[in-house]
């Protein structure tokens, strides 16, 4: 299996790509699973039921005798930290404070082998249509392959590398024109503000990365992000802007999303009114079209719809249906980043992703950091009953990282059927959540330390600060990091009743002041929050998500669960406007809420 995993390297490093199916087949045949092979119309074999593998049986037996004992495990095995600390590109990942023994970890690795995780990864890299319900390849890893990868990746007759780099080069050239002031607003003024209009994957990635890399925004261009259809969002984000110096980026993979297109139309009206009010343009069609050409660009897979909206397709940057929305920040969806932070920063960011892709492809499962972290999540979810997973960045600039991860993980693995349409056989995706430290410490850490629920947590910290400030003689970042280290230590080792009593506490207070410990954490440490490190972090979580989805047999690349609400909103909208037939078609609760709405509407 390690060999099969190592073969995946060939695709990532662009060595010869194997014939479709061959390696995946071999991997499936080597699995000691009782799942049968069948074709579900998309060339995919049946998912392997993880609960039928020998590894699952081993894990079940290990769980039956399981008593977490981080204190004992650390005391009994001085090599534990060394064995469980792993390099991942520039990241240092310490898994030692997780609730696993060597035996459990080895059984988890066998679970990955026996459920065909490596084969599925290879199938993804080869461009097989592993997104079965949409009959699409899944190739976000191709977005960060370096220039000149040889031989080039060709999937479904598309020259993938050539197309990816053609768009990247166009984005870089356009970004330089905006940054230098060569591309101006309609009145010849330099662009000082970008407003990215998008939602979900067309928003969360760009806003998270812009916030994280703000110290790199040195060209005097500020980016803002409008996503919510609540008109408050666009009203507040444009309220203090000058239309003459504002460039809107309409970012939508499909270019059909209600929120984004509504906000784009509102932005266009705001632009026209503002420019006309300042006497900068007339209110004739030609003036308006000219204004849009100078103040609107678009990012989409649907360039014909971009043209219909009135945006010049010379100012549009495309991507492809094999990039999922939540996997798209490294595609043209990152155009706002290339402009505000610069094309060089964007390329460094992509290089970080690629470094992790290479690690995944070339590292045996037992040392493969994203695979191990995915397996730990399976252990916590399916054996120890964890329902949620906290992500706690000790880096203020990563304050939107948990929100970004919520879409990545929960839209990917929040599934109840497998890729062949059959029901899942285990629990699937956990709830991901988090806030930056130390804010979270003063809010919800109480529950993690002493509550009744098991909450595995990832702590992410940087050795060097983005802003090296001192409080007198004291390095404030050092104090911040002491908190990161203290929290993971307290969670792991707790404080016994004897230790509490030894401090002089007596009676009922002893129990209240006791910390049970054995609360699992992973520490992810990096030298500094650079573009490369950020790319590495995102890719790490992409591959963790992939590993879990592969073990559970689900398609991590569709999101049908968001469709029903969208359709119902369109049906209810006329009822809000007073349409009697639409109102009558609603259920009793919705009708009552609509009645409250009409009673209180001013
Ligand atoms: O509704 C969910 C979703 O489809 C996400 O997967 C996607 O990132 C988001 O909407 C935005 O879609 P688009 O980029 O097509 O506007």
XYZ file of C-alpha atoms and ligand atoms in Angstrom:
618
model
C 0.000 0.000 0.000
C 2.885 2.297 0.740
C 4.070 1.604 -2.773
C 0.665 2.450 -4.157
C 0.667 5.657 -2.141
C 4.133 6.531 -3.369
C 2.919 6.014 -6.930
C 0.581 8.922 -6.440
C 3.684 11.069 -6.370
C 4.108 10.477 -10.032
C 0.940 12.320 -10.841
C 1.680 15.185 -8.477
C 5.227 15.517 -9.673
C 3.921 15.088 -13.201
C 5.732 11.894 -14.044
C 3.823 9.480 -16.316
C 0.187 9.192 -15.350
C -1.082 5.593 -15.189
C -4.000 4.232 -17.143
C -7.325 4.950 -15.438
C -8.425 2.364 -12.920
C -5.304 0.217 -12.754
C -3.858 1.291 -9.444
C -7.181 1.923 -7.814
C -8.169 -1.625 -8.772
C -5.040 -3.071 -7.278
C -5.626 -1.214 -4.088
C -9.226 -2.322 -3.857
C -8.251 -5.959 -4.447
C -5.607 -5.776 -1.761
C -8.141 -4.557 0.767
C -9.464 -7.226 3.028
C -12.949 -5.856 2.851
C -16.169 -7.638 2.145
C -17.539 -4.846 -0.065
C -18.385 -5.970 -3.571
C -17.204 -4.148 -6.684
C -19.902 -2.726 -8.845
C -20.116 0.082 -11.337
C -22.396 2.950 -10.401
C -22.474 4.496 -13.830
C -19.545 6.823 -13.252
C -16.778 4.242 -13.421
C -16.447 4.253 -9.639
C -16.281 1.086 -7.642
C -18.431 0.535 -4.571
C -17.169 2.231 -1.454
C -15.584 -0.151 1.007
C -17.577 -0.431 4.210
C -14.942 0.549 6.798
C -16.740 -1.390 9.532
C -16.150 -4.653 7.668
C -12.371 -4.314 7.607
C -10.013 -6.199 9.889
C -8.641 -2.865 11.024
C -12.077 -1.758 12.243
C -12.388 -4.997 14.210
C -8.954 -4.351 15.733
C -9.908 -0.794 16.636
C -13.161 -1.989 18.176
C -11.217 -4.420 20.372
C -8.685 -1.751 21.307
C -11.496 0.624 22.166
C -13.149 -1.949 24.437
C -10.025 -1.942 26.642
C -9.265 1.729 26.192
C -8.435 4.019 29.079
C -6.867 7.303 28.046
C -3.746 8.013 30.066
C -1.606 10.773 28.611
C 0.293 11.161 31.890
C 1.122 7.457 31.948
C 1.904 7.265 28.236
C 4.311 10.203 28.444
C 5.972 8.822 31.577
C 6.222 5.317 30.158
C 7.559 6.201 26.745
C 10.226 8.919 26.548
C 10.246 8.469 22.767
C 6.552 9.324 22.395
C 7.013 13.000 21.534
C 9.762 12.224 19.025
C 7.727 9.502 17.362
C 4.617 11.627 17.123
C 6.213 14.922 16.068
C 6.195 15.149 12.280
C 7.520 17.643 9.781
C 5.128 18.814 7.087
C 6.842 21.226 4.685
C 7.600 24.187 6.998
C 5.114 23.081 9.634
C 6.008 21.161 12.776
C 3.082 18.989 13.815
C 3.035 17.485 17.305
C 0.490 14.674 17.562
C 1.777 13.379 20.895
C -1.046 14.821 22.999
C -3.671 12.807 21.119
C -5.505 9.910 22.755
C -3.720 7.140 20.917
C -1.189 4.452 21.682
C 1.240 3.041 19.119
C -1.130 0.104 18.680
C -4.147 2.293 17.994
C -2.234 4.434 15.536
C -0.971 1.366 13.685
C -4.530 0.011 13.466
C -5.748 3.357 12.145
C -3.068 3.283 9.450
C -4.259 -0.206 8.515
C -7.776 1.201 8.297
C -6.552 3.704 5.705
C -4.861 0.871 3.804
C -7.885 -1.382 3.907
C -10.376 1.285 2.867
C -8.320 2.244 -0.178
C -7.500 5.840 0.761
C -4.345 5.838 -1.369
C -6.164 4.496 -4.409
C -8.815 7.142 -4.121
C -6.158 9.836 -3.880
C -4.488 8.471 -6.991
C -7.847 8.439 -8.770
C -8.314 12.096 -7.856
C -4.876 13.067 -9.162
C -5.469 11.173 -12.400
C -8.614 13.189 -13.016
C -11.104 10.356 -12.579
C -14.600 11.657 -11.993
C -14.584 10.953 -8.267
C -17.233 13.648 -7.807
C -19.771 11.065 -8.879
C -23.018 12.965 -8.404
C -21.831 15.805 -10.626
C -19.771 13.541 -12.905
C -16.683 15.714 -12.467
C -12.991 15.356 -11.892
C -11.586 16.884 -8.686
C -8.361 18.635 -9.509
C -7.689 21.470 -7.090
C -4.186 20.002 -6.661
C -3.586 20.902 -10.326
C -4.055 24.596 -9.507
C -0.712 24.651 -7.717
C 1.451 22.453 -9.946
C 4.585 24.342 -10.869
C 5.278 25.765 -14.317
C 6.763 23.203 -16.686
C 5.552 20.077 -14.893
C 6.492 17.252 -17.190
C 4.659 15.530 -18.731
C 1.760 17.949 -18.660
C -1.476 16.876 -16.995
C -4.175 16.148 -19.572
C -7.640 15.284 -18.277
C -10.774 14.820 -20.365
C -8.819 16.219 -23.347
C -8.012 19.409 -21.441
C -4.391 20.581 -21.226
C -4.785 21.308 -17.528
C -1.365 22.796 -16.727
C -1.349 25.033 -19.759
C -4.828 26.360 -18.959
C -4.027 26.903 -15.275
C -0.870 28.885 -16.021
C -2.443 30.872 -18.834
C -5.070 32.180 -16.390
C -2.501 32.735 -13.628
C -0.354 34.776 -15.986
C -3.326 36.879 -17.080
C -4.283 37.497 -13.450
C -0.696 38.478 -12.601
C -0.517 40.902 -15.530
C -3.854 42.459 -14.631
C -2.888 42.693 -10.954
C 0.314 44.543 -11.875
C -1.660 46.989 -14.035
C -3.989 47.808 -11.140
C -1.152 48.016 -8.620
C 0.927 50.295 -10.813
C -1.994 52.576 -11.623
C -1.929 51.751 -15.333
C -5.452 50.332 -15.024
C -7.581 53.126 -13.570
C -11.164 53.970 -12.834
C -13.251 55.645 -15.532
C -12.064 59.109 -14.488
C -8.394 58.110 -14.605
C -7.928 57.758 -10.836
C -5.864 54.929 -9.331
C -7.828 52.065 -7.774
C -7.475 52.143 -3.988
C -10.258 49.762 -2.945
C -11.317 46.336 -4.136
C -14.712 44.951 -3.218
C -14.942 41.204 -3.774
C -18.585 40.166 -4.136
C -19.031 36.431 -3.623
C -20.293 33.920 -1.067
C -19.228 30.545 0.311
C -16.088 29.401 -1.442
C -16.071 32.596 -3.495
C -15.759 34.641 -0.303
C -14.502 32.681 2.700
C -11.118 31.807 1.181
C -10.288 35.277 -0.159
C -11.396 37.090 2.998
C -9.591 34.661 5.293
C -6.352 34.929 3.292
C -6.534 38.715 2.944
C -6.961 39.037 6.697
C -4.140 36.568 7.363
C -1.677 38.228 5.000
C -2.622 41.884 5.560
C 0.959 42.809 6.436
C 1.780 41.983 2.783
C -0.797 44.486 1.444
C 1.721 47.240 0.828
C 0.522 48.635 -2.519
C -2.057 50.967 -1.002
C -4.982 48.808 -2.089
C -7.474 47.669 0.513
C -9.735 44.690 -0.131
C -13.232 44.365 1.274
C -15.595 41.443 0.984
C -19.344 41.500 0.513
C -21.147 38.173 0.818
C -24.443 38.363 2.695
C -27.658 39.198 0.858
C -28.583 41.175 3.990
C -28.321 44.632 2.402
C -26.504 45.811 5.520
C -23.374 44.087 4.253
C -22.967 45.982 0.989
C -24.308 49.221 2.500
C -21.667 49.171 5.235
C -18.804 48.001 3.017
C -19.383 50.679 0.361
C -20.607 53.461 2.653
C -17.292 55.328 2.842
C -15.916 54.393 -0.591
C -15.333 56.634 -3.578
C -16.777 55.049 -6.751
C -14.005 56.634 -8.817
C -11.347 54.570 -7.005
C -13.284 51.352 -6.357
C -12.987 48.119 -8.354
C -15.614 45.405 -7.864
C -14.715 41.767 -8.383
C -17.776 39.597 -8.911
C -16.640 36.137 -7.871
C -18.988 33.262 -8.554
C -18.167 29.843 -9.905
C -21.633 29.410 -11.397
C -22.509 33.098 -11.832
C -26.053 32.192 -10.820
C -25.860 32.601 -7.036
C -28.731 34.757 -5.803
C -26.760 36.587 -3.118
C -23.834 37.416 -5.374
C -25.819 38.539 -8.394
C -28.137 40.646 -6.240
C -25.152 42.317 -4.570
C -23.450 42.791 -7.949
C -26.519 44.612 -9.281
C -26.663 46.760 -6.123
C -22.971 47.584 -6.583
C -23.521 48.521 -10.222
C -26.356 50.884 -9.276
C -24.192 52.391 -6.506
C -21.397 52.927 -9.025
C -23.602 54.538 -11.659
C -25.348 56.795 -9.156
C -22.102 57.805 -7.488
C -20.287 58.575 -10.725
C -23.258 60.397 -12.236
C -23.782 62.331 -8.976
C -20.166 63.509 -9.131
C -20.652 64.508 -12.761
C -18.083 61.906 -13.808
C -20.411 60.099 -16.255
C -23.715 60.752 -17.957
C -26.709 58.483 -17.458
C -26.727 57.181 -21.036
C -26.002 53.539 -21.846
C -22.551 54.190 -23.318
C -21.378 56.018 -20.185
C -22.742 53.280 -17.972
C -21.099 50.522 -20.026
C -17.807 52.397 -19.922
C -18.062 52.734 -16.151
C -18.650 48.998 -15.723
C -15.626 48.216 -17.914
C -13.412 50.277 -15.573
C -14.933 49.245 -12.267
C -16.072 45.628 -12.621
C -14.139 42.461 -13.248
C -15.378 38.904 -12.817
C -14.158 35.492 -11.811
C -16.220 32.509 -12.914
C -16.452 29.225 -14.775
C -19.415 30.653 -16.705
C -17.903 33.415 -18.826
C -20.973 33.705 -21.070
C -23.032 34.698 -18.010
C -20.349 37.249 -17.102
C -20.814 38.849 -20.523
C -24.602 38.871 -20.086
C -24.114 40.859 -16.861
C -22.237 43.476 -18.880
C -18.694 42.775 -17.728
C -16.061 42.799 -20.449
C -14.765 39.207 -20.716
C -11.275 40.650 -21.283
C -11.577 41.579 -17.624
C -12.807 38.145 -16.564
C -10.745 35.250 -15.278
C -11.952 31.728 -15.656
C -11.598 28.438 -13.860
C -13.102 25.014 -14.373
C -15.850 22.769 -13.064
C -13.222 20.472 -11.530
C -12.489 23.115 -8.888
C -14.994 22.886 -6.043
C -16.076 26.231 -4.552
C -14.534 25.445 -1.155
C -11.309 24.331 -2.871
C -11.044 27.423 -5.065
C -9.075 30.064 -3.155
C -5.996 29.027 -5.130
C -7.819 29.473 -8.462
C -8.892 32.730 -10.139
C -11.165 33.138 -7.106
C -8.004 34.494 -5.476
C -7.797 37.423 -7.944
C -8.534 39.955 -5.177
C -5.501 38.538 -3.340
C -3.238 38.741 -6.378
C -4.173 42.408 -6.748
C -4.114 43.501 -3.113
C -1.159 41.380 -1.964
C 0.676 41.075 -5.264
C 1.206 38.246 -7.770
C 4.475 37.177 -6.116
C 2.743 36.687 -2.792
C 0.023 34.694 -4.554
C 2.595 32.415 -6.215
C 4.317 31.816 -2.872
C 0.938 30.939 -1.426
C 0.412 28.354 -4.198
C 3.892 26.938 -3.600
C 2.876 26.226 0.000
C -0.092 24.149 -1.164
C 2.131 22.259 -3.581
C 4.692 21.420 -0.890
C 1.959 19.716 1.132
C 0.565 17.958 -1.959
C 4.022 16.507 -2.474
C 4.262 15.376 1.122
C 0.906 13.625 0.818
C 1.916 11.920 -2.385
C 5.397 10.797 -1.380
C 5.112 9.953 2.310
C 4.115 6.502 3.580
C 0.764 6.471 5.343
C 2.306 5.963 8.779
C 4.266 9.227 8.447
C 1.786 11.108 6.310
C 0.640 14.034 8.432
C -2.702 14.886 6.787
C -3.593 11.184 6.638
C -2.704 10.686 10.304
C -4.738 13.732 11.319
C -7.692 12.466 9.269
C -7.365 9.057 10.933
C -7.284 10.629 14.391
C -10.504 12.434 13.535
C -12.061 9.102 12.523
C -10.936 7.596 15.842
C -12.471 10.450 17.792
C -15.682 10.545 15.755
C -16.397 6.863 15.294
C -14.862 5.271 18.393
C -14.670 7.944 21.100
C -17.940 9.677 20.196
C -16.655 13.207 19.581
C -19.222 15.398 17.838
C -17.170 18.518 17.285
C -13.611 19.585 16.601
C -12.111 22.904 17.674
C -9.537 24.799 15.615
C -7.803 27.383 17.760
C -5.334 29.663 15.993
C -2.866 31.410 18.270
C -2.453 34.046 15.564
C -4.884 36.949 15.470
C -4.423 37.259 11.710
C -5.970 33.778 11.353
C -9.210 34.947 12.942
C -11.269 33.845 9.914
C -9.499 30.492 9.558
C -12.069 28.515 11.609
C -14.913 29.978 9.515
C -13.045 29.049 6.336
C -12.546 25.510 7.647
C -16.216 25.189 8.465
C -17.105 25.295 4.791
C -14.146 23.148 3.756
C -14.861 20.377 6.230
C -18.610 20.521 6.812
C -19.763 21.110 3.238
C -17.385 18.324 2.206
C -18.079 15.659 4.805
C -21.529 16.531 6.134
C -23.051 13.641 4.203
C -25.437 10.799 5.009
C -25.093 8.766 1.834
C -21.991 7.320 0.212
C -20.748 7.917 -3.306
C -22.845 5.011 -4.634
C -26.031 6.420 -3.063
C -26.145 3.891 -0.218
C -26.485 5.017 3.400
C -23.324 5.695 5.334
C -22.496 3.038 7.912
C -20.900 5.312 10.528
C -21.179 8.859 11.757
C -19.547 11.293 9.329
C -18.415 14.945 9.421
C -17.851 16.615 12.768
C -18.849 20.184 13.575
C -15.760 22.379 13.193
C -15.579 25.591 15.147
C -13.139 27.896 16.856
C -11.878 31.355 17.675
C -8.402 32.740 18.008
C -6.549 32.281 21.292
C -6.461 33.871 23.800
C -10.004 35.182 23.246
C -11.408 31.657 23.323
C -9.694 30.983 26.649
C -11.897 33.616 28.258
C -15.045 32.345 26.590
C -15.497 28.629 25.910
C -12.341 26.824 27.073
C -14.085 26.075 30.391
C -16.186 23.471 28.573
C -13.179 21.959 26.823
C -11.268 21.628 30.106
C -13.998 20.487 32.465
C -17.168 19.800 30.444
C -18.619 16.367 29.788
C -17.874 16.332 26.066
C -14.782 15.198 24.252
C -13.559 18.009 22.012
C -10.376 17.297 20.067
C -8.655 20.592 19.318
C -5.983 21.785 16.898
C -3.790 24.603 18.169
C -2.010 26.607 15.461
C 0.815 28.952 16.439
C 3.661 30.907 14.838
C 7.146 31.132 16.325
C 7.658 34.700 15.073
C 5.100 37.447 15.467
C 3.609 39.496 12.653
C 3.941 42.554 14.905
C 6.857 42.278 17.377
C 5.715 44.510 20.241
C 7.116 44.796 23.744
C 5.362 45.501 27.023
C 8.261 47.178 28.785
C 11.026 44.592 28.525
C 8.633 41.729 27.884
C 8.104 40.265 24.426
C 4.303 40.128 24.127
C 4.368 37.399 21.480
C 6.354 35.222 23.904
C 3.622 35.690 26.488
C 1.034 34.795 23.863
C 2.905 31.591 22.992
C 3.185 30.706 26.679
C -0.615 30.648 26.694
C -0.717 28.288 23.695
C 1.722 25.922 25.424
C -0.043 26.208 28.782
C -3.444 25.352 27.328
C -2.310 22.235 25.491
C -0.421 21.132 28.623
C -3.423 21.696 30.902
C -5.752 19.895 28.512
C -3.453 16.897 28.227
C -2.285 16.423 31.785
C -4.919 18.190 33.848
C -4.614 18.578 37.616
C -5.457 15.746 39.996
C -7.455 16.045 43.206
C -4.255 15.282 45.142
C -2.479 18.159 43.429
C -5.399 20.459 44.208
C -5.409 19.376 47.867
C -1.644 19.797 48.096
C -2.257 23.473 47.358
C -4.479 23.710 50.425
C -7.923 23.362 48.837
C -10.451 21.268 50.796
C -14.048 20.040 50.621
C -16.325 20.441 47.635
C -13.939 22.905 46.038
C -11.480 20.108 45.351
C -13.679 18.503 42.720
C -14.514 21.872 41.159
C -10.824 22.722 40.856
C -9.749 19.345 39.497
C -8.910 19.056 35.802
C -9.380 15.554 34.395
C -6.857 16.006 31.552
C -6.750 13.551 28.639
C -8.334 16.212 26.427
C -6.709 15.625 23.049
C -4.873 18.308 21.104
C -2.639 18.597 18.065
C -0.107 21.421 18.032
C 0.781 22.910 14.652
C 3.773 25.215 14.899
C 5.249 27.239 12.015
C 8.106 29.748 11.774
C 5.860 32.687 10.777
C 2.584 33.434 9.054
C 3.987 33.745 5.525
C 2.051 33.188 2.267
C 3.758 29.810 1.932
C 2.863 28.698 5.451
C -0.749 29.741 4.913
C -0.918 27.670 1.698
C 0.518 24.731 3.631
C -2.077 25.070 6.377
C -4.982 25.152 3.937
C -3.679 22.177 1.964
C -3.185 20.264 5.225
C -6.885 20.608 6.050
C -7.934 19.825 2.465
C -6.120 16.508 2.701
C -7.389 15.752 6.223
C -10.901 16.262 4.884
C -10.137 14.037 1.890
C -8.829 11.227 4.113
C -11.928 11.203 6.310
C -14.259 11.288 3.302
C -12.383 8.420 1.662
C -12.652 6.249 4.787
C -16.351 6.982 5.169
C -16.949 6.265 1.470
C -18.542 9.630 0.808
C -18.225 12.084 -2.043
C -16.556 15.051 -0.345
C -16.962 17.212 -3.446
C -20.687 17.813 -3.893
C -23.072 19.837 -1.690
C -26.649 18.898 -2.513
C -27.665 19.733 1.047
C -27.642 23.451 0.270
C -30.094 23.211 -2.615
C -33.469 22.781 -0.918
C -33.240 25.991 1.099
C -32.231 27.973 -2.007
C -35.262 26.679 -3.923
C -37.668 27.344 -1.042
C -36.343 30.904 -0.618
C -37.282 31.608 -4.225
C -40.760 30.180 -3.602
C -41.256 32.158 -0.367
C -39.954 35.476 -1.746
C -43.287 36.306 -3.493
C -45.130 35.613 -0.213
C -42.965 38.250 1.483
C -44.087 40.640 -1.242
C -47.724 39.807 -0.433
C -48.557 37.236 -3.131
C -51.639 35.438 -1.727
C -51.102 32.178 -3.635
C -47.491 31.925 -2.490
C -48.612 32.626 1.082
C -51.319 29.970 0.935
C -48.786 27.400 -0.257
C -46.746 27.692 2.933
C -46.889 25.510 6.048
C -48.594 26.867 9.178
C -45.403 27.968 10.899
C -44.091 29.823 7.862
C -47.497 31.486 7.406
C -47.486 32.621 11.039
C -43.996 34.090 10.671
C -45.068 35.861 7.486
C -48.075 37.257 9.354
C -45.758 38.612 12.063
C -43.644 40.122 9.303
C -46.559 41.898 7.641
C -47.916 43.115 11.026
C -44.610 44.704 11.993
C -43.362 45.938 8.649
C -42.880 49.724 8.611
O -24.474 27.059 -1.803
C -23.212 26.524 -1.620
C -22.290 26.927 -2.720
O -22.601 26.242 -3.873
C -20.859 26.699 -2.304
O -20.433 25.410 -2.503
C -20.158 27.712 -3.137
O -18.867 27.933 -2.663
C -21.082 28.884 -2.978
O -22.371 28.319 -2.998
C -20.957 29.963 -3.994
O -21.193 29.506 -5.280
P -20.750 30.344 -6.543
O -19.276 30.512 -6.484
O -21.192 29.535 -7.729
O -21.443 31.674 -6.495
